[in-house]
Amino acid sequence: MSTTTAGGSGTAARGARPRRRTARTRARIDDVWTYLGLLAVLLFFGIPLLWMVSLAFRNQQEILVTTINPVPDHPTLDNFGQVLRSAQFPRFLLNSAILSAIGACGAIAVAAPAAYAFSRMRFRGRPVLLVGVLALQMVSPLVLAFPLYRYFASLGLLNSLPATGLVYIAILMPLATWMLKGVFDGIPRDLDDAAMIDGATRWVAFRRIVLPIAMPGLTAVFVITALLAWAEFVVPFILLTSPAHLPISVGILNLQGTYATNSTGILAAGSVIAVLPAIVLFVVLQRFIVGAFVSGALKG
Amino acid sequence: MAAPTLDTTRSRQGAIARPHPPGSRRRAPDHLAWLAPLLAMATLFFLWPLINVIRLAFTNSTLLRDDYSYTLSTFGQALTDPSLPGVLVTTVIFVGASVAGQLVLGLLIALIIQRAISRKLRGAVLVRSVVLSAWVMPGILIGVIWQIVLNEGPFGLVNSALASVGLAPVSWLSDTKLAVLSVVVANIWRGTAFTMLLLYAALLTVNPDLYDAAKVDGARKLRTLWHVTLPQIRPVLLVNTVLITIATLNTFDMVLALTGGGPAQATEVLALHTYNAVFVNFNLAGGCVLALFLLLASLLLTAFYSRVLPEEQR
């Protein structure tokens, strides 16, 4: 189609189908609007991130200069060095990793059998239980944390990462159950029925047949729950009080308290390091996550 | 976790291989074994704490001493707290404006990205990634970043930008009205990605024939959006609205890092107020009363949610 290459040439060909040409031109104009829209969105969401990165690479003098140029004249890695050499910061990262791992793995371990039962079995009270699981999702961790704080304190479990990890599992499992139910619903029942006719128990059919097929879905649930755990704030903020046990999502507050007045660069560098694992994990596995949402909506 | 109960069935696999016909007697207790870990965790970490929140709301307990007695006066004190009306107004503004902003912006971005991807324009995935990056960040970090962006010191981005075009600096975080606006904008920045994802997924489910039909009828784009697209994604819109309302109602991490609830309680939302009651004022019982309000609001929204949920998902 030579007419698609817009410009001044090809008058004769254009004259033949004027209507289509205007439709194309209109689509082109709309493309420009779409690009402008993308640019506006990119600026609104990207500039605060860019600014944080920019400050992280600036030295003390350049931070105090009023400028909107994001590229520093004398970029430095000092801020990163200071953050990573600090006593607490690497510890925060490690604690976050531990809590995220416990939370995501635990939530899947608890949710997967339940989700399978919701997907495959019909039993009394199933609809009520399903809505009940949903209701759990709606309960703010803040509400749970008050009594848990009391009881953890009396049991000597404040500042215990494993105990706090159990709470992470609890608050992540409702979402994991609903998502995994969706995943299992998408796998034909005939597969496990066939395995069971061949003599496998339901448990074996679940483990050997259903779980391997569900791997992409499991991955998406793992990533989403791990990210939520990485960002979880209320539970560690209340149940963990000593700096040595804090995850990064709370620890940054300490950093803010310690440095904010004299060194924004260090805070920015800390923030960059803190979000990097989440963003890398997310961008790499974005397909799975968008896919999970899309398949969920398609079924809905 | 599921192992103890389920191992018994697994060990049978070597024995007589015989299918269990549907409706056989083993089925009734079977699902309980599968649900047991979930139910145990739910009892331990949801049911039990919830019972205790309700119980503690009827006491005078504080974090400062262990003993307490039962009383109804905590409710009265919490409800007549002179700062409560201000907190509630702030909460309504914060939640209302955040939800409205996230819905409009999320829908707009979803439409833009859908069009960009369907026209194979470049940059759509990049933009989507950046929007989603904001969403996966811990709330405290978002507060820290926006504190830097809106800072009234020399490194504040917005005021630097204003200065570069000759405008006077604005006190984004120390003026009581502007601080509320700042908190709302930061929260929209944070939460829009979720709405974008859900609505983007919903848009993909709309039958393209409907758009063609609208085009043949000569409908303009805005009319098509209003009369074709939005009714088609209505269930998802409703569900999404409820979810982000609950999420916004219950967060305070970003606010804590951005303004700390200030200046002068101007940005102290109900969740932060509840936290402060317990861990700043050590008034455990009063905090539990406020927590009950949060819970009640969430449950009402959930009841609404389960009504609008598509039939087959229930």
GROMACS .gro file of N, CA, C and O in nm, chain B residues 139-201:
model
  252
  439GLY      N    1   0.556   0.165   5.100
  439GLY     CA    2   0.492   0.295   5.121
  439GLY      C    3   0.582   0.398   5.185
  439GLY      O    4   0.578   0.517   5.151
  440ILE      N    5   0.666   0.351   5.278
  440ILE     CA    6   0.759   0.443   5.344
  440ILE      C    7   0.851   0.510   5.242
  440ILE      O    8   0.876   0.629   5.246
  441LEU      N    9   0.898   0.429   5.145
  441LEU     CA   10   0.987   0.483   5.042
  441LEU      C   11   0.915   0.586   4.958
  441LEU      O   12   0.973   0.687   4.919
  442ILE      N   13   0.788   0.559   4.928
  442ILE     CA   14   0.711   0.654   4.848
  442ILE      C   15   0.699   0.786   4.924
  442ILE      O   16   0.716   0.894   4.867
  443GLY      N   17   0.675   0.775   5.055
  443GLY     CA   18   0.671   0.895   5.137
  443GLY      C   19   0.803   0.969   5.133
  443GLY      O   20   0.807   1.092   5.118
  444VAL      N   21   0.913   0.894   5.143
  444VAL     CA   22   1.046   0.956   5.142
  444VAL      C   23   1.070   1.026   5.007
  444VAL      O   24   1.116   1.141   5.002
  445ILE      N   25   1.037   0.958   4.898
  445ILE     CA   26   1.061   1.016   4.765
  445ILE      C   27   0.980   1.144   4.746
  445ILE      O   28   1.033   1.246   4.702
  446TRP      N   29   0.853   1.139   4.784
  446TRP     CA   30   0.771   1.259   4.765
  446TRP      C   31   0.812   1.370   4.861
  446TRP      O   32   0.797   1.489   4.831
  447GLN      N   33   0.865   1.330   4.974
  447GLN     CA   34   0.918   1.432   5.065
  447GLN      C   35   1.034   1.505   5.000
  447GLN      O   36   1.049   1.625   5.015
  448ILE      N   37   1.116   1.429   4.926
  448ILE     CA   38   1.228   1.490   4.856
  448ILE      C   39   1.179   1.576   4.739
  448ILE      O   40   1.223   1.689   4.719
  449VAL      N   41   1.080   1.523   4.665
  449VAL     CA   42   1.029   1.596   4.548
  449VAL      C   43   0.961   1.726   4.589
  449VAL      O   44   0.979   1.830   4.527
  450LEU      N   45   0.884   1.721   4.699
  450LEU     CA   46   0.807   1.838   4.741
  450LEU      C   47   0.879   1.922   4.845
  450LEU      O   48   0.823   2.018   4.897
  451ASN      N   49   1.003   1.883   4.875
  451ASN     CA   50   1.074   1.949   4.984
  451ASN      C   51   1.084   2.098   4.964
  451ASN      O   52   1.097   2.148   4.852
  452GLU      N   53   1.077   2.170   5.075
  452GLU     CA   54   1.085   2.316   5.065
  452GLU      C   55   1.229   2.364   5.072
  452GLU      O   56   1.257   2.483   5.061
  453GLY      N   57   1.323   2.270   5.089
  453GLY     CA   58   1.465   2.305   5.083
  453GLY      C   59   1.510   2.315   4.938
  453GLY      O   60   1.431   2.296   4.845
  454PRO      N   61   1.639   2.343   4.916
  454PRO     CA   62   1.689   2.366   4.781
  454PRO      C   63   1.678   2.244   4.689
  454PRO      O   64   1.668   2.259   4.568
  455PHE      N   65   1.678   2.124   4.748
  455PHE     CA   66   1.676   2.005   4.661
  455PHE      C   67   1.535   1.961   4.626
  455PHE      O   68   1.516   1.862   4.558
  456GLY      N   69   1.434   2.035   4.671
  456GLY     CA   70   1.297   2.000   4.635
  456GLY      C   71   1.274   2.022   4.486
  456GLY      O   72   1.298   2.130   4.434
  457LEU      N   73   1.229   1.917   4.418
  457LEU     CA   74   1.219   1.924   4.272
  457LEU      C   75   1.113   2.024   4.227
  457LEU      O   76   1.139   2.107   4.140
  458VAL      N   77   0.995   2.018   4.285
  458VAL     CA   78   0.885   2.101   4.235
  458VAL      C   79   0.917   2.249   4.255
  458VAL      O   80   0.899   2.330   4.164
  459ASN      N   81   0.967   2.282   4.373
  459ASN     CA   82   1.000   2.422   4.396
  459ASN      C   83   1.119   2.467   4.312
  459ASN      O   84   1.123   2.583   4.269
  460SER      N   85   1.213   2.377   4.285
  460SER     CA   86   1.324   2.412   4.194
  460SER      C   87   1.270   2.442   4.056
  460SER      O   88   1.312   2.537   3.990
  461ALA      N   89   1.173   2.360   4.012
  461ALA     CA   90   1.114   2.381   3.880
  461ALA      C   91   1.040   2.514   3.877
  461ALA      O   92   1.049   2.590   3.780
  462LEU      N   93   0.966   2.543   3.984
  462LEU     CA   94   0.895   2.671   3.991
  462LEU      C   95   0.994   2.787   3.987
  462LEU      O   96   0.972   2.887   3.919
  463ALA      N   97   1.106   2.771   4.061
  463ALA     CA   98   1.206   2.878   4.065
  463ALA      C   99   1.265   2.901   3.927
  463ALA      O  100   1.292   3.014   3.889
  464SER      N  101   1.284   2.794   3.851
  464SER     CA  102   1.349   2.807   3.720
  464SER      C  103   1.260   2.885   3.623
  464SER      O  104   1.309   2.936   3.523
  465VAL      N  105   1.130   2.891   3.649
  465VAL     CA  106   1.045   2.976   3.564
  465VAL      C  107   1.004   3.103   3.640
  465VAL      O  108   0.908   3.170   3.603
  466GLY      N  109   1.075   3.130   3.748
  466GLY     CA  110   1.057   3.257   3.817
  466GLY      C  111   0.941   3.263   3.914
  466GLY      O  112   0.896   3.372   3.950
  467LEU      N  113   0.890   3.147   3.956
  467LEU     CA  114   0.778   3.149   4.051
  467LEU      C  115   0.829   3.129   4.193
  467LEU      O  116   0.933   3.068   4.216
  468ALA      N  117   0.752   3.180   4.288
  468ALA     CA  118   0.791   3.169   4.428
  468ALA      C  119   0.772   3.026   4.477
  468ALA      O  120   0.686   2.954   4.425
  469PRO      N  121   0.853   2.983   4.574
  469PRO     CA  122   0.836   2.848   4.628
  469PRO      C  123   0.702   2.832   4.699
  469PRO      O  124   0.645   2.930   4.749
  470VAL      N  125   0.651   2.709   4.698
  470VAL     CA  126   0.523   2.680   4.760
  470VAL      C  127   0.547   2.586   4.877
  470VAL      O  128   0.628   2.493   4.868
  471SER      N  129   0.477   2.609   4.988
  471SER     CA  130   0.498   2.523   5.105
  471SER      C  131   0.407   2.400   5.097
  471SER      O  132   0.304   2.395   5.161
  472TRP      N  133   0.449   2.305   5.016
  472TRP     CA  134   0.368   2.187   4.986
  472TRP      C  135   0.337   2.104   5.109
  472TRP      O  136   0.233   2.040   5.117
  473LEU      N  137   0.428   2.102   5.205
  473LEU     CA  138   0.411   2.012   5.318
  473LEU      C  139   0.385   2.083   5.450
  473LEU      O  140   0.345   2.020   5.547
  474SER      N  141   0.405   2.214   5.454
  474SER     CA  142   0.385   2.282   5.583
  474SER      C  143   0.257   2.363   5.586
  474SER      O  144   0.217   2.411   5.691
  475ASP      N  145   0.192   2.378   5.472
  475ASP     CA  146   0.061   2.444   5.471
  475ASP      C  147  -0.045   2.336   5.492
  475ASP      O  148  -0.042   2.231   5.426
  476THR      N  149  -0.141   2.361   5.580
  476THR     CA  150  -0.234   2.252   5.615
  476THR      C  151  -0.317   2.206   5.495
  476THR      O  152  -0.342   2.087   5.479
  477LYS      N  153  -0.361   2.300   5.410
  477LYS     CA  154  -0.444   2.258   5.296
  477LYS      C  155  -0.360   2.190   5.189
  477LYS      O  156  -0.397   2.086   5.135
  478LEU      N  157  -0.244   2.252   5.159
  478LEU     CA  158  -0.159   2.195   5.055
  478LEU      C  159  -0.105   2.058   5.097
  478LEU      O  160  -0.085   1.970   5.013
  479ALA      N  161  -0.083   2.039   5.227
  479ALA     CA  162  -0.029   1.911   5.273
  479ALA      C  163  -0.127   1.799   5.240
  479ALA      O  164  -0.087   1.690   5.197
  480VAL      N  165  -0.257   1.827   5.256
  480VAL     CA  166  -0.358   1.725   5.222
  480VAL      C  167  -0.350   1.694   5.073
  480VAL      O  168  -0.351   1.578   5.031
  481LEU      N  169  -0.340   1.801   4.992
  481LEU     CA  170  -0.328   1.781   4.848
  481LEU      C  171  -0.204   1.697   4.814
  481LEU      O  172  -0.210   1.603   4.734
  482SER      N  173  -0.092   1.730   4.878
  482SER     CA  174   0.032   1.657   4.852
  482SER      C  175   0.017   1.509   4.884
  482SER      O  176   0.060   1.422   4.808
  483VAL      N  177  -0.046   1.480   4.998
  483VAL     CA  178  -0.064   1.342   5.039
  483VAL      C  179  -0.153   1.268   4.939
  483VAL      O  180  -0.127   1.153   4.903
  484VAL      N  181  -0.256   1.336   4.892
  484VAL     CA  182  -0.346   1.273   4.794
  484VAL      C  183  -0.272   1.245   4.663
  484VAL      O  184  -0.281   1.135   4.607
  485VAL      N  185  -0.195   1.344   4.616
  485VAL     CA  186  -0.123   1.325   4.489
  485VAL      C  187  -0.024   1.209   4.503
  485VAL      O  188  -0.016   1.121   4.416
  486ALA      N  189   0.048   1.205   4.614
  486ALA     CA  190   0.144   1.097   4.635
  486ALA      C  191   0.073   0.962   4.639
  486ALA      O  192   0.122   0.863   4.586
  487ASN      N  193  -0.045   0.960   4.699
  487ASN     CA  194  -0.118   0.835   4.707
  487ASN      C  195  -0.173   0.791   4.572
  487ASN      O  196  -0.178   0.672   4.541
  488ILE      N  197  -0.215   0.887   4.490
  488ILE     CA  198  -0.260   0.854   4.355
  488ILE      C  199  -0.141   0.798   4.276
  488ILE      O  200  -0.152   0.699   4.205
  489TRP      N  201  -0.028   0.862   4.292
  489TRP     CA  202   0.095   0.815   4.225
  489TRP      C  203   0.123   0.671   4.263
  489TRP      O  204   0.157   0.587   4.182
  490ARG      N  205   0.103   0.642   4.391
  490ARG     CA  206   0.134   0.510   4.442
  490ARG      C  207   0.037   0.403   4.392
  490ARG      O  208   0.078   0.295   4.354
  491GLY      N  209  -0.094   0.436   4.395
  491GLY     CA  210  -0.193   0.330   4.379
  491GLY      C  211  -0.251   0.313   4.241
  491GLY      O  212  -0.320   0.214   4.214
  492THR      N  213  -0.224   0.407   4.150
  492THR     CA  214  -0.291   0.402   4.020
  492THR      C  215  -0.261   0.273   3.943
  492THR      O  216  -0.346   0.223   3.869
  493ALA      N  217  -0.142   0.218   3.962
  493ALA     CA  218  -0.102   0.100   3.885
  493ALA      C  219  -0.201  -0.016   3.902
  493ALA      O  220  -0.230  -0.087   3.806
  494PHE      N  221  -0.253  -0.034   4.022
  494PHE     CA  222  -0.343  -0.144   4.046
  494PHE      C  223  -0.469  -0.130   3.962
  494PHE      O  224  -0.512  -0.224   3.893
  495THR      N  225  -0.526  -0.009   3.964
  495THR     CA  226  -0.645   0.018   3.883
  495THR      C  227  -0.613   0.001   3.735
  495THR      O  228  -0.690  -0.058   3.660
  496MET      N  229  -0.497   0.052   3.694
  496MET     CA  230  -0.457   0.041   3.554
  496MET      C  231  -0.452  -0.105   3.511
  496MET      O  232  -0.506  -0.141   3.405
  497LEU      N  233  -0.390  -0.190   3.595
  497LEU     CA  234  -0.378  -0.332   3.561
  497LEU      C  235  -0.516  -0.398   3.548
  497LEU      O  236  -0.545  -0.466   3.449
  498LEU      N  237  -0.600  -0.376   3.650
  498LEU     CA  238  -0.732  -0.440   3.649
  498LEU      C  239  -0.815  -0.392   3.529
  498LEU      O  240  -0.878  -0.472   3.460
  499LEU      N  241  -0.814  -0.261   3.505
  499LEU     CA  242  -0.897  -0.208   3.397
  499LEU      C  243  -0.839  -0.244   3.261
  499LEU      O  244  -0.914  -0.269   3.166
  500TYR      N  245  -0.707  -0.248   3.252
  500TYR     CA  246  -0.644  -0.290   3.127
  500TYR      C  247  -0.688  -0.432   3.093
  500TYR      O  248  -0.728  -0.462   2.980
  501ALA      N  249  -0.683  -0.518   3.195
  501ALA     CA  250  -0.727  -0.656   3.174
  501ALA      C  251  -0.874  -0.660   3.135
  501ALA      O  252  -0.915  -0.737   3.047
   0.00000   0.00000   0.00000
